Amino acid sequence: MTSPIRALIFDLDGTLVDTIGGIAKAINCALVRHSLAPLTISEIADRVGEGGTALVEYALKKARREVDSERAAQLQESYFQAYLSAPIHETRVFPGVIPMLEYAKARDLDLAICTNKAGVLAKAVLDGLDLTRYFRFLVYGDSLPHRKPHPGPIEWIVGRLGLPPDACVMIGDTENDVCAARNSGVRSVFVSFGYSRLESLSSQPDWVINDFDRLEPILRNFGHRQSNSCSADRDAILEQRGSCYGSTGSA
């Protein structure tokens, strides 16, 4: 790894922002409206990174309802409307995010968002929390034909930035983020405070951090792996296993 880090690409839910409360309220409001049982926080957290369609389809399967496109679309529309009525309800920026973004901007790093969340919802959250101003590019779950873990969204960002892939870092909290980074040649940081457990990963991130203060040493050292920049859980990372992208539900 010889290229200095020149761009940071961030996931949204579970990485920059804790949105689980707002998502839970919105999806469960929609489910009750359609006479379906609400989901638990654990069920929602396990699927946040896959996008809203996957969440809706899981709810229908759990209720033993047929997952046809019309029914899923109706439920998803109810979810969107409930979410948009209060997009930052029980939503907070994770500790250290704003200082980290300011630090990155001061170093003239390009910043981008790559999320599987639908654009209308992601924009509402980013604008509501005054985060949009930090990012040069924003790629949502419905921006391109493919979503994470497919490498396409990251490759699109890297291409627009005009940088070599190894000069970019994807920062996220799920297998989708790590896989998308590896399959696009981009380095990856896994945040252990998000919605996925490190032990659940089948692919290996370049670094693991347990708060955003630990990102600064990585940036200062231009991306060379430093053991003191990783969390104590780094030894629990599972072995890297081949290519890992596939299709996911749309956000």
Coordinates of N, CA and C in Angstrom, one line a residue:
M1 N 0.8 -1.2 0.0 CA 0.0 0.0 0.0 C 0.9 1.2 0.0
T2 N 1.0 1.9 -1.1 CA 2.0 3.0 -1.3 C 1.3 4.3 -1.5
S3 N 0.0 4.3 -1.9 CA -0.6 5.6 -2.2 C -1.1 6.2 -0.9
P4 N -0.9 7.5 -0.7 CA -1.4 8.2 0.5 C -2.9 8.3 0.4
I5 N -3.6 8.3 1.5 CA -5.1 8.4 1.6 C -5.5 9.8 1.1
R6 N -6.3 9.9 0.1 CA -6.8 11.2 -0.4 C -8.3 11.3 -0.4
A7 N -9.0 10.2 -0.1 CA -10.5 10.3 0.0 C -11.0 9.3 1.0
L8 N -12.1 9.7 1.6 CA -12.8 8.9 2.6 C -14.3 8.7 2.1
I9 N -14.7 7.5 2.0 CA -16.1 7.1 1.6 C -16.8 6.5 2.8
F10 N -17.9 7.1 3.1 CA -18.6 6.7 4.4 C -19.9 6.0 4.1
D11 N -20.2 4.9 4.8 CA -21.6 4.4 5.0 C -22.3 5.5 5.8
L12 N -23.6 5.4 5.9 CA -24.4 6.3 6.7 C -24.9 5.7 8.0
D13 N -25.9 4.8 7.9 CA -26.5 4.2 9.1 C -25.6 3.3 9.8
G14 N -25.4 3.6 11.1 CA -24.5 2.7 11.9 C -23.0 3.1 11.8
T15 N -22.7 4.1 11.0 CA -21.3 4.5 10.8 C -21.2 6.0 11.2
L16 N -21.9 6.9 10.5 CA -21.8 8.3 10.8 C -23.0 8.6 11.8
V17 N -24.1 8.0 11.6 CA -25.3 8.3 12.3 C -26.0 7.1 12.9
D18 N -26.4 7.2 14.1 CA -27.2 6.2 14.8 C -28.7 6.5 14.5
T19 N -29.2 5.7 13.5 CA -30.6 6.0 13.0 C -31.6 4.9 13.4
I20 N -31.2 3.9 14.3 CA -32.0 2.8 14.5 C -33.3 3.1 15.1
G21 N -33.4 4.1 16.0 CA -34.6 4.5 16.6 C -35.6 5.0 15.6
G22 N -35.2 5.9 14.7 CA -36.1 6.5 13.7 C -36.5 5.4 12.7
I23 N -35.6 4.5 12.3 CA -36.0 3.5 11.4 C -37.0 2.6 12.0
A24 N -36.8 2.2 13.3 CA -37.7 1.3 14.0 C -39.1 1.9 14.1
K25 N -39.2 3.2 14.4 CA -40.5 3.8 14.5 C -41.2 3.8 13.2
A26 N -40.5 4.2 12.1 CA -41.1 4.3 10.8 C -41.6 2.9 10.3
I27 N -40.7 1.9 10.3 CA -41.1 0.6 9.8 C -42.2 0.0 10.6
N28 N -42.2 0.1 11.9 CA -43.2 -0.5 12.7 C -44.5 0.2 12.6
C29 N -44.5 1.5 12.4 CA -45.7 2.3 12.1 C -46.3 1.8 10.8
A30 N -45.5 1.6 9.8 CA -46.0 1.1 8.5 C -46.5 -0.4 8.6
L31 N -45.8 -1.2 9.4 CA -46.3 -2.6 9.6 C -47.6 -2.6 10.3
V32 N -47.8 -1.9 11.3 CA -49.1 -1.9 12.1 C -50.2 -1.4 11.2
R33 N -49.9 -0.4 10.3 CA -50.9 0.2 9.4 C -51.4 -0.9 8.4
H34 N -50.5 -1.9 8.1 CA -50.8 -2.9 7.2 C -51.2 -4.2 7.9
S35 N -51.5 -4.1 9.2 CA -51.9 -5.2 10.0 C -50.8 -6.3 10.1
L36 N -49.6 -5.9 10.2 CA -48.5 -6.8 10.4 C -47.8 -6.6 11.7
A37 N -47.2 -7.6 12.2 CA -46.5 -7.5 13.5 C -45.3 -6.6 13.4
P38 N -45.0 -5.8 14.4 CA -43.8 -5.0 14.4 C -42.5 -5.8 14.5
L39 N -41.4 -5.3 14.1 CA -40.1 -5.9 14.2 C -39.4 -5.5 15.5
T40 N -38.5 -6.3 16.0 CA -37.7 -6.0 17.1 C -36.5 -5.1 16.6
I41 N -35.9 -4.4 17.6 CA -34.7 -3.6 17.3 C -33.6 -4.5 16.7
S42 N -33.4 -5.7 17.3 CA -32.4 -6.6 16.8 C -32.6 -7.0 15.3
E43 N -33.9 -7.3 15.0 CA -34.2 -7.7 13.6 C -33.9 -6.6 12.7
I44 N -34.3 -5.3 13.1 CA -34.0 -4.2 12.2 C -32.6 -3.9 12.1
A45 N -31.8 -3.9 13.2 CA -30.4 -3.6 13.1 C -29.6 -4.6 12.2
D46 N -30.1 -5.9 12.2 CA -29.4 -6.9 11.4 C -29.6 -6.6 9.9
R47 N -30.6 -5.8 9.5 CA -30.9 -5.6 8.1 C -30.8 -4.2 7.6
V48 N -30.4 -3.3 8.5 CA -30.3 -1.9 8.1 C -29.4 -1.7 6.9
G49 N -28.3 -2.3 6.9 CA -27.3 -2.1 5.8 C -27.7 -2.7 4.5
E50 N -28.8 -3.4 4.4 CA -29.2 -4.0 3.2 C -30.2 -3.1 2.4
G51 N -30.7 -2.1 3.1 CA -31.7 -1.2 2.5 C -33.1 -1.5 2.9
G52 N -34.0 -0.5 2.6 CA -35.4 -0.6 3.0 C -36.2 -1.8 2.4
T53 N -35.9 -2.1 1.2 CA -36.6 -3.2 0.5 C -36.4 -4.5 1.2
A54 N -35.2 -4.7 1.6 CA -34.8 -6.0 2.3 C -35.6 -6.0 3.7
L55 N -35.7 -4.9 4.3 CA -36.4 -4.8 5.6 C -37.9 -5.1 5.4
V56 N -38.5 -4.5 4.4 CA -39.9 -4.8 4.1 C -40.1 -6.2 3.7
E57 N -39.3 -6.8 2.9 CA -39.4 -8.2 2.5 C -39.3 -9.1 3.7
Y58 N -38.4 -8.8 4.6 CA -38.2 -9.7 5.8 C -39.5 -9.6 6.6
A59 N -40.1 -8.5 6.8 CA -41.3 -8.3 7.6 C -42.4 -9.2 6.9
L60 N -42.5 -9.2 5.6 CA -43.6 -9.9 5.0 C -43.3 -11.4 5.1
K61 N -42.1 -11.8 5.0 CA -41.7 -13.3 5.2 C -42.0 -13.7 6.6
K62 N -41.6 -12.9 7.5 CA -41.9 -13.2 8.9 C -43.4 -13.4 9.2
A63 N -44.2 -12.6 8.6 CA -45.6 -12.7 8.7 C -46.3 -13.8 7.9
R64 N -45.4 -14.5 7.1 CA -45.8 -15.5 6.2 C -46.8 -15.0 5.2
R65 N -46.5 -13.8 4.7 CA -47.3 -13.2 3.6 C -46.5 -13.4 2.3
E66 N -47.2 -13.5 1.2 CA -46.5 -13.6 -0.1 C -45.7 -12.3 -0.4
V67 N -44.5 -12.4 -0.8 CA -43.6 -11.2 -1.1 C -43.7 -10.9 -2.5
D68 N -44.9 -10.4 -2.9 CA -45.0 -9.9 -4.3 C -44.7 -8.5 -4.4
S69 N -44.4 -8.0 -5.6 CA -43.8 -6.7 -5.8 C -44.8 -5.6 -5.4
E70 N -46.1 -5.8 -5.7 CA -47.1 -4.8 -5.4 C -47.3 -4.6 -3.9
R71 N -47.3 -5.7 -3.2 CA -47.5 -5.7 -1.7 C -46.2 -5.0 -1.1
A72 N -45.1 -5.4 -1.5 CA -43.8 -4.9 -1.0 C -43.7 -3.4 -1.3
A73 N -44.2 -3.0 -2.5 CA -44.1 -1.6 -2.8 C -45.1 -0.7 -2.0
Q74 N -46.2 -1.3 -1.7 CA -47.2 -0.5 -0.8 C -46.7 -0.4 0.6
L75 N -46.1 -1.4 1.1 CA -45.5 -1.4 2.4 C -44.3 -0.4 2.5
Q76 N -43.5 -0.5 1.5 CA -42.3 0.4 1.5 C -42.7 1.8 1.3
E77 N -43.8 2.1 0.6 CA -44.3 3.5 0.5 C -44.8 4.0 1.8
S78 N -45.5 3.1 2.6 CA -45.9 3.5 3.9 C -44.7 3.8 4.8
Y79 N -43.7 2.9 4.7 CA -42.5 3.1 5.5 C -41.8 4.5 5.2
F80 N -41.7 4.8 3.9 CA -41.1 6.0 3.4 C -41.8 7.2 4.0
Q81 N -43.1 7.2 3.9 CA -43.9 8.3 4.4 C -43.8 8.5 5.9
A82 N -43.8 7.4 6.6 CA -43.6 7.5 8.1 C -42.3 8.0 8.4
Y83 N -41.3 7.6 7.7 CA -39.9 8.0 7.9 C -39.8 9.5 7.6
L84 N -40.3 10.0 6.5 CA -40.1 11.3 6.1 C -40.9 12.3 7.0
S85 N -41.9 11.8 7.7 CA -42.6 12.7 8.6 C -41.8 13.1 9.8
A86 N -40.7 12.3 10.1 CA -39.8 12.6 11.2 C -38.5 12.0 11.0
P87 N -37.7 12.5 10.0 CA -36.5 11.8 9.5 C -35.4 11.8 10.5
I88 N -35.4 12.6 11.5 CA -34.3 12.6 12.5 C -34.8 12.3 13.9
H89 N -36.0 11.6 13.9 CA -36.5 11.2 15.2 C -35.6 10.1 15.9
E90 N -35.2 10.3 17.1 CA -34.4 9.4 17.8 C -33.1 9.1 17.0
T91 N -32.6 10.1 16.3 CA -31.4 9.9 15.5 C -30.3 10.9 16.0
R92 N -29.1 10.4 16.0 CA -28.0 11.2 16.5 C -26.7 10.9 15.7
V93 N -25.9 11.9 15.6 CA -24.6 11.7 15.0 C -23.7 11.1 16.0
F94 N -23.0 10.0 15.6 CA -22.1 9.3 16.5 C -21.0 10.3 17.1
P95 N -20.6 10.0 18.3 CA -19.5 10.8 18.9 C -18.3 10.8 18.1
G96 N -17.7 12.0 17.9 CA -16.4 12.2 17.2 C -16.6 12.4 15.7
V97 N -17.8 12.3 15.2 CA -18.0 12.4 13.7 C -17.6 13.8 13.2
I98 N -18.2 14.8 13.9 CA -18.0 16.2 13.4 C -16.5 16.6 13.5
P99 N -15.8 16.4 14.6 CA -14.4 16.7 14.6 C -13.6 15.9 13.6
M100 N -14.0 14.7 13.3 CA -13.3 13.9 12.4 C -13.5 14.4 10.9
L101 N -14.7 14.8 10.6 CA -15.0 15.4 9.3 C -14.3 16.7 9.1
E102 N -14.2 17.5 10.2 CA -13.5 18.8 10.1 C -12.0 18.5 9.9
Y103 N -11.5 17.6 10.6 CA -10.1 17.2 10.5 C -9.8 16.8 9.0
A104 N -10.6 15.9 8.5 CA -10.4 15.4 7.1 C -10.5 16.6 6.1
K105 N -11.4 17.5 6.3 CA -11.5 18.6 5.4 C -10.3 19.5 5.5
A106 N -9.8 19.7 6.7 CA -8.6 20.5 6.9 C -7.4 19.9 6.2
R107 N -7.4 18.6 6.0 CA -6.3 17.9 5.3 C -6.6 17.8 3.8
D108 N -7.6 18.5 3.4 CA -8.0 18.5 1.9 C -8.3 17.1 1.4
L109 N -8.9 16.3 2.2 CA -9.4 15.0 1.7 C -10.8 15.1 1.1
D110 N -11.0 14.4 0.0 CA -12.3 14.4 -0.6 C -13.2 13.4 0.3
L111 N -14.4 13.8 0.5 CA -15.3 13.0 1.3 C -16.6 12.6 0.5
A112 N -17.0 11.4 0.7 CA -18.2 10.9 -0.1 C -19.1 10.0 0.8
I113 N -20.3 9.9 0.5 CA -21.3 9.0 1.1 C -21.6 7.9 0.1
C114 N -21.6 6.6 0.6 CA -22.0 5.5 -0.2 C -22.9 4.6 0.7
T115 N -24.2 4.8 0.6 CA -25.2 4.1 1.4 C -26.2 3.3 0.6
N116 N -26.7 2.3 1.2 CA -27.8 1.5 0.5 C -29.2 2.1 0.9
K117 N -29.2 3.2 1.7 CA -30.5 3.8 2.0 C -31.0 4.6 0.8
A118 N -32.3 4.6 0.7 CA -32.9 5.3 -0.5 C -32.6 6.8 -0.4
G119 N -32.4 7.4 -1.6 CA -32.0 8.8 -1.6 C -32.9 9.7 -0.9
V120 N -34.2 9.6 -1.0 CA -35.1 10.5 -0.4 C -35.0 10.5 1.1
L121 N -34.7 9.3 1.7 CA -34.5 9.2 3.1 C -33.2 9.6 3.6
A122 N -32.1 9.2 2.9 CA -30.8 9.6 3.2 C -30.6 11.1 3.2
K123 N -31.1 11.8 2.1 CA -31.1 13.2 2.0 C -31.7 13.9 3.2
A124 N -32.9 13.4 3.6 CA -33.6 14.0 4.7 C -32.8 13.9 6.0
V125 N -32.2 12.7 6.2 CA -31.3 12.6 7.4 C -30.1 13.5 7.4
L126 N -29.4 13.5 6.3 CA -28.2 14.3 6.1 C -28.5 15.8 6.3
D127 N -29.5 16.2 5.6 CA -29.9 17.6 5.7 C -30.4 18.0 7.1
G128 N -31.2 17.1 7.7 CA -31.7 17.4 9.0 C -30.6 17.5 10.1
L129 N -29.5 16.8 9.9 CA -28.4 16.8 10.8 C -27.3 17.8 10.4
D130 N -27.5 18.5 9.3 CA -26.5 19.5 8.7 C -25.2 18.8 8.4
L131 N -25.3 17.6 7.7 CA -24.1 16.9 7.4 C -23.8 17.0 5.9
T132 N -24.8 17.3 5.1 CA -24.6 17.2 3.6 C -23.4 18.1 3.1
R133 N -23.2 19.2 3.8 CA -22.2 20.2 3.4 C -20.8 19.6 3.3
Y134 N -20.5 18.5 4.0 CA -19.2 17.9 4.1 C -18.8 17.1 2.9
F135 N -19.8 16.7 2.1 CA -19.5 15.6 1.1 C -19.5 16.1 -0.3
R136 N -18.5 15.6 -1.1 CA -18.4 16.0 -2.5 C -19.4 15.2 -3.3
F137 N -19.5 13.9 -3.0 CA -20.3 13.0 -3.8 C -21.2 12.2 -2.8
L138 N -22.5 12.0 -3.2 CA -23.4 11.2 -2.4 C -24.0 10.1 -3.3
V139 N -23.8 8.9 -3.0 CA -24.4 7.8 -3.7 C -25.3 7.0 -2.8
Y140 N -26.6 6.9 -3.3 CA -27.6 6.2 -2.4 C -28.0 4.9 -3.0
G141 N -28.8 4.2 -2.3 CA -29.2 2.8 -2.7 C -29.9 2.8 -4.0
D142 N -30.5 3.9 -4.5 CA -31.3 3.9 -5.7 C -30.6 4.9 -6.7
S143 N -29.3 5.2 -6.5 CA -28.6 6.1 -7.4 C -28.1 5.4 -8.7
L144 N -27.7 4.1 -8.5 CA -27.1 3.3 -9.6 C -27.7 2.0 -9.7
P145 N -27.4 1.2 -10.8 CA -28.0 -0.1 -10.9 C -27.7 -1.1 -9.8
H146 N -26.5 -0.9 -9.2 CA -26.1 -1.9 -8.2 C -25.9 -1.2 -6.8
R147 N -26.0 -2.0 -5.8 CA -25.7 -1.5 -4.4 C -24.7 -2.3 -3.7
K148 N -24.1 -1.8 -2.7 CA -23.2 -2.6 -1.9 C -23.8 -3.9 -1.5
P149 N -23.2 -5.0 -1.5 CA -21.7 -5.2 -1.6 C -21.1 -5.2 -3.0
H150 N -21.9 -5.0 -4.0 CA -21.4 -4.8 -5.4 C -20.4 -3.7 -5.4
P151 N -19.3 -3.8 -6.1 CA -18.3 -2.7 -6.1 C -18.7 -1.5 -6.9
G152 N -19.8 -1.6 -7.7 CA -20.1 -0.5 -8.6 C -20.2 0.9 -8.0
P153 N -20.9 1.0 -6.9 CA -21.1 2.4 -6.3 C -19.7 3.0 -5.9
I154 N -18.9 2.2 -5.3 CA -17.6 2.7 -4.9 C -16.7 3.0 -6.1
E155 N -16.8 2.1 -7.1 CA -16.0 2.4 -8.4 C -16.5 3.7 -9.0
W156 N -17.8 4.0 -9.0 CA -18.3 5.2 -9.5 C -17.7 6.4 -8.8
I157 N -17.7 6.4 -7.5 CA -17.1 7.5 -6.7 C -15.6 7.6 -7.0
V158 N -14.9 6.5 -7.0 CA -13.5 6.6 -7.3 C -13.2 7.2 -8.7
G159 N -14.0 6.8 -9.6 CA -13.8 7.3 -11.0 C -14.1 8.8 -11.1
R160 N -15.1 9.3 -10.4 CA -15.4 10.7 -10.4 C -14.3 11.5 -9.7
L161 N -13.7 10.9 -8.7 CA -12.6 11.6 -7.9 C -11.3 11.6 -8.8
G162 N -11.2 10.6 -9.7 CA -10.0 10.6 -10.5 C -8.8 10.1 -9.7
L163 N -9.0 9.2 -8.7 CA -7.9 8.7 -7.9 C -7.7 7.2 -8.1
P164 N -6.5 6.8 -7.8 CA -6.3 5.3 -7.7 C -7.1 4.7 -6.6
P165 N -7.7 3.5 -6.7 CA -8.5 2.9 -5.7 C -7.8 2.9 -4.3
D166 N -6.5 2.6 -4.3 CA -5.9 2.4 -3.0 C -5.6 3.8 -2.3
A167 N -5.9 4.9 -2.9 CA -5.9 6.2 -2.3 C -7.2 6.5 -1.6
C168 N -8.1 5.6 -1.6 CA -9.4 5.8 -1.1 C -9.7 4.8 0.0
V169 N -10.5 5.1 1.0 CA -10.9 4.3 2.1 C -12.4 4.3 2.3
M170 N -13.0 3.1 2.4 CA -14.4 2.9 2.7 C -14.5 2.7 4.1
I171 N -15.4 3.4 4.8 CA -15.6 3.3 6.2 C -17.0 2.9 6.5
G172 N -17.2 1.7 7.1 CA -18.6 1.3 7.4 C -18.7 0.3 8.5
D173 N -19.9 -0.2 8.7 CA -20.1 -1.1 9.9 C -20.7 -2.4 9.5
T174 N -20.7 -2.8 8.2 CA -21.3 -4.1 7.8 C -20.4 -4.8 6.8
E175 N -20.8 -6.1 6.6 CA -20.1 -6.9 5.7 C -20.2 -6.3 4.3
N176 N -21.3 -5.7 4.0 CA -21.5 -5.0 2.7 C -20.4 -4.0 2.4
D177 N -20.1 -3.2 3.4 CA -19.1 -2.2 3.2 C -17.7 -2.7 3.0
V178 N -17.4 -3.7 3.8 CA -16.0 -4.3 3.6 C -15.9 -5.1 2.3
C179 N -16.9 -5.8 1.9 CA -16.9 -6.5 0.6 C -16.8 -5.5 -0.5
A180 N -17.6 -4.5 -0.5 CA -17.7 -3.5 -1.6 C -16.3 -2.9 -1.8
A181 N -15.7 -2.6 -0.6 CA -14.3 -2.0 -0.7 C -13.3 -2.9 -1.3
R182 N -13.3 -4.2 -0.8 CA -12.3 -5.1 -1.3 C -12.5 -5.4 -2.7
N183 N -13.7 -5.6 -3.2 CA -14.0 -5.9 -4.6 C -13.7 -4.7 -5.5
S184 N -13.6 -3.5 -5.0 CA -13.3 -2.4 -5.8 C -11.9 -1.9 -5.7
G185 N -11.1 -2.6 -4.9 CA -9.7 -2.3 -4.7 C -9.4 -1.1 -3.7
V186 N -10.5 -0.8 -3.0 CA -10.4 0.3 -2.0 C -10.1 -0.3 -0.6
R187 N -9.3 0.4 0.2 CA -9.0 0.0 1.5 C -10.3 0.2 2.4
S188 N -10.3 -0.5 3.5 CA -11.6 -0.4 4.3 C -11.3 -0.3 5.8
V189 N -12.2 0.5 6.5 CA -12.2 0.6 7.9 C -13.5 0.1 8.4
F190 N -13.5 -0.8 9.4 CA -14.7 -1.3 10.0 C -14.9 -0.6 11.4
V191 N -16.1 0.0 11.6 CA -16.3 0.6 12.8 C -17.1 -0.3 13.7
S192 N -16.5 -0.6 14.9 CA -17.1 -1.7 15.7 C -18.2 -1.2 16.6
F193 N -18.6 0.1 16.5 CA -19.7 0.6 17.3 C -21.0 0.6 16.5
G194 N -21.0 0.1 15.3 CA -22.2 0.1 14.5 C -23.1 -1.0 14.7
Y195 N -23.8 -1.5 13.7 CA -24.9 -2.4 13.8 C -24.5 -3.9 13.6
S196 N -23.2 -4.1 13.2 CA -22.8 -5.5 13.0 C -21.6 -5.8 13.9
R197 N -21.5 -7.0 14.2 CA -20.4 -7.5 15.1 C -19.2 -7.9 14.2
L198 N -18.0 -7.6 14.7 CA -16.8 -7.9 14.0 C -16.7 -9.4 13.7
E199 N -17.1 -10.2 14.7 CA -17.1 -11.7 14.6 C -18.0 -12.2 13.5
S200 N -18.9 -11.4 13.0 CA -19.9 -11.9 12.0 C -19.3 -11.7 10.6
L201 N -18.2 -11.0 10.4 CA -17.7 -10.7 9.1 C -17.0 -12.0 8.5
S202 N -17.2 -12.2 7.2 CA -16.5 -13.2 6.5 C -15.4 -12.7 5.7
S203 N -15.2 -11.4 5.7 CA -14.2 -10.7 4.9 C -13.4 -9.8 5.8
Q204 N -12.2 -9.5 5.5 CA -11.2 -8.9 6.4 C -11.0 -7.4 6.0
P205 N -11.4 -6.5 6.9 CA -11.1 -5.1 6.7 C -9.6 -4.8 6.9
D206 N -9.2 -3.6 6.4 CA -7.8 -3.3 6.7 C -7.5 -2.8 8.1
W207 N -8.5 -2.1 8.6 CA -8.4 -1.6 10.0 C -9.8 -1.8 10.7
V208 N -9.7 -1.8 12.0 CA -10.9 -1.8 12.9 C -10.7 -0.7 13.9
I209 N -11.8 0.2 14.0 CA -11.7 1.2 15.0 C -12.9 1.2 15.9
N210 N -12.8 1.6 17.1 CA -13.9 1.6 18.0 C -14.4 3.0 18.4
D211 N -13.7 4.0 17.8 CA -14.3 5.4 17.8 C -13.5 6.2 16.8
F212 N -14.0 7.3 16.4 CA -13.5 8.1 15.3 C -12.1 8.8 15.7
D213 N -11.8 8.8 16.9 CA -10.5 9.4 17.3 C -9.4 8.4 16.8
R214 N -9.7 7.1 16.6 CA -8.7 6.2 16.1 C -8.5 6.3 14.6
L215 N -9.3 7.1 13.9 CA -9.1 7.2 12.5 C -8.0 8.2 12.2
E216 N -7.8 9.2 13.0 CA -6.7 10.2 12.8 C -5.3 9.6 12.6
P217 N -4.9 8.6 13.5 CA -3.6 8.0 13.3 C -3.4 7.4 11.9
I218 N -4.5 6.7 11.4 CA -4.5 6.1 10.1 C -4.2 7.2 9.0
L219 N -4.9 8.3 9.1 CA -4.8 9.3 8.1 C -3.4 10.0 8.2
R220 N -2.9 10.2 9.4 CA -1.6 10.8 9.6 C -0.5 9.9 9.0
N221 N -0.7 8.6 9.1 CA 0.3 7.7 8.6 C 0.1 7.3 7.1
F222 N -0.8 8.0 6.4 CA -1.1 7.8 5.0 C -1.5 6.4 4.7
G223 N -2.2 5.8 5.6 CA -2.8 4.5 5.3 C -1.9 3.3 5.6
H224 N -0.7 3.4 6.1 CA 0.0 2.2 6.4 C -0.5 1.6 7.7
R225 N -0.7 0.3 7.7 CA -1.3 -0.3 8.9 C -0.5 -0.1 10.1
Q226 N -1.2 0.4 11.2 CA -0.6 0.6 12.4 C -1.4 -0.1 13.5
S227 N -0.7 -1.0 14.2 CA -1.4 -1.8 15.2 C -2.1 -1.0 16.3
N228 N -1.5 0.2 16.6 CA -2.1 1.0 17.7 C -3.3 1.8 17.2
S229 N -3.7 1.7 15.9 CA -4.8 2.4 15.4 C -6.0 1.5 15.4
C230 N -5.9 0.2 15.7 CA -6.9 -0.8 15.6 C -7.5 -1.1 17.0
S231 N -8.7 -1.5 17.0 CA -9.4 -1.9 18.3 C -8.8 -3.2 18.8
A232 N -9.1 -3.4 20.1 CA -8.6 -4.6 20.7 C -9.1 -5.9 20.1
D233 N -10.2 -5.7 19.4 CA -10.9 -6.9 18.8 C -10.3 -7.3 17.5
R234 N -9.2 -6.7 17.0 CA -8.7 -6.9 15.7 C -8.4 -8.4 15.4
D235 N -7.9 -9.1 16.5 CA -7.5 -10.5 16.3 C -8.7 -11.4 16.0
A236 N -9.9 -10.9 16.3 CA -11.1 -11.7 16.0 C -11.6 -11.6 14.6
I237 N -10.9 -10.8 13.7 CA -11.3 -10.8 12.3 C -11.1 -12.1 11.7
L238 N -12.1 -12.5 10.9 CA -12.0 -13.8 10.3 C -11.2 -13.7 9.0
E239 N -10.7 -14.9 8.5 CA -9.9 -14.9 7.3 C -10.7 -14.4 6.1
Q240 N -10.0 -13.7 5.2 CA -10.5 -13.2 4.0 C -10.9 -14.4 3.1
R241 N -12.1 -14.4 2.5 CA -12.5 -15.5 1.7 C -13.1 -15.1 0.3
G242 N -12.2 -14.9 -0.6 CA -12.7 -14.7 -2.0 C -13.6 -13.5 -2.2
S243 N -14.2 -13.5 -3.4 CA -15.1 -12.4 -3.8 C -16.4 -12.6 -3.1
C244 N -17.0 -11.4 -2.6 CA -18.1 -11.6 -1.7 C -19.3 -10.7 -2.1
Y245 N -19.4 -10.2 -3.3 CA -20.5 -9.4 -3.6 C -21.7 -10.1 -4.2
G246 N -22.9 -9.6 -4.0 CA -24.1 -10.2 -4.6 C -25.2 -9.2 -4.6
S247 N -26.4 -9.5 -5.0 CA -27.5 -8.6 -5.0 C -28.1 -8.4 -3.6
T248 N -28.5 -7.2 -3.4 CA -29.3 -6.9 -2.1 C -30.5 -6.2 -2.5
G249 N -31.4 -6.1 -1.5 CA -32.7 -5.4 -1.7 C -32.4 -3.9 -1.8
S250 N -33.2 -3.2 -2.6 CA -33.0 -1.8 -2.8 C -33.4 -1.0 -1.6
A251 N -32.8 0.1 -1.4 CA -33.0 0.9 -0.2 C -34.3 1.6 -0.3

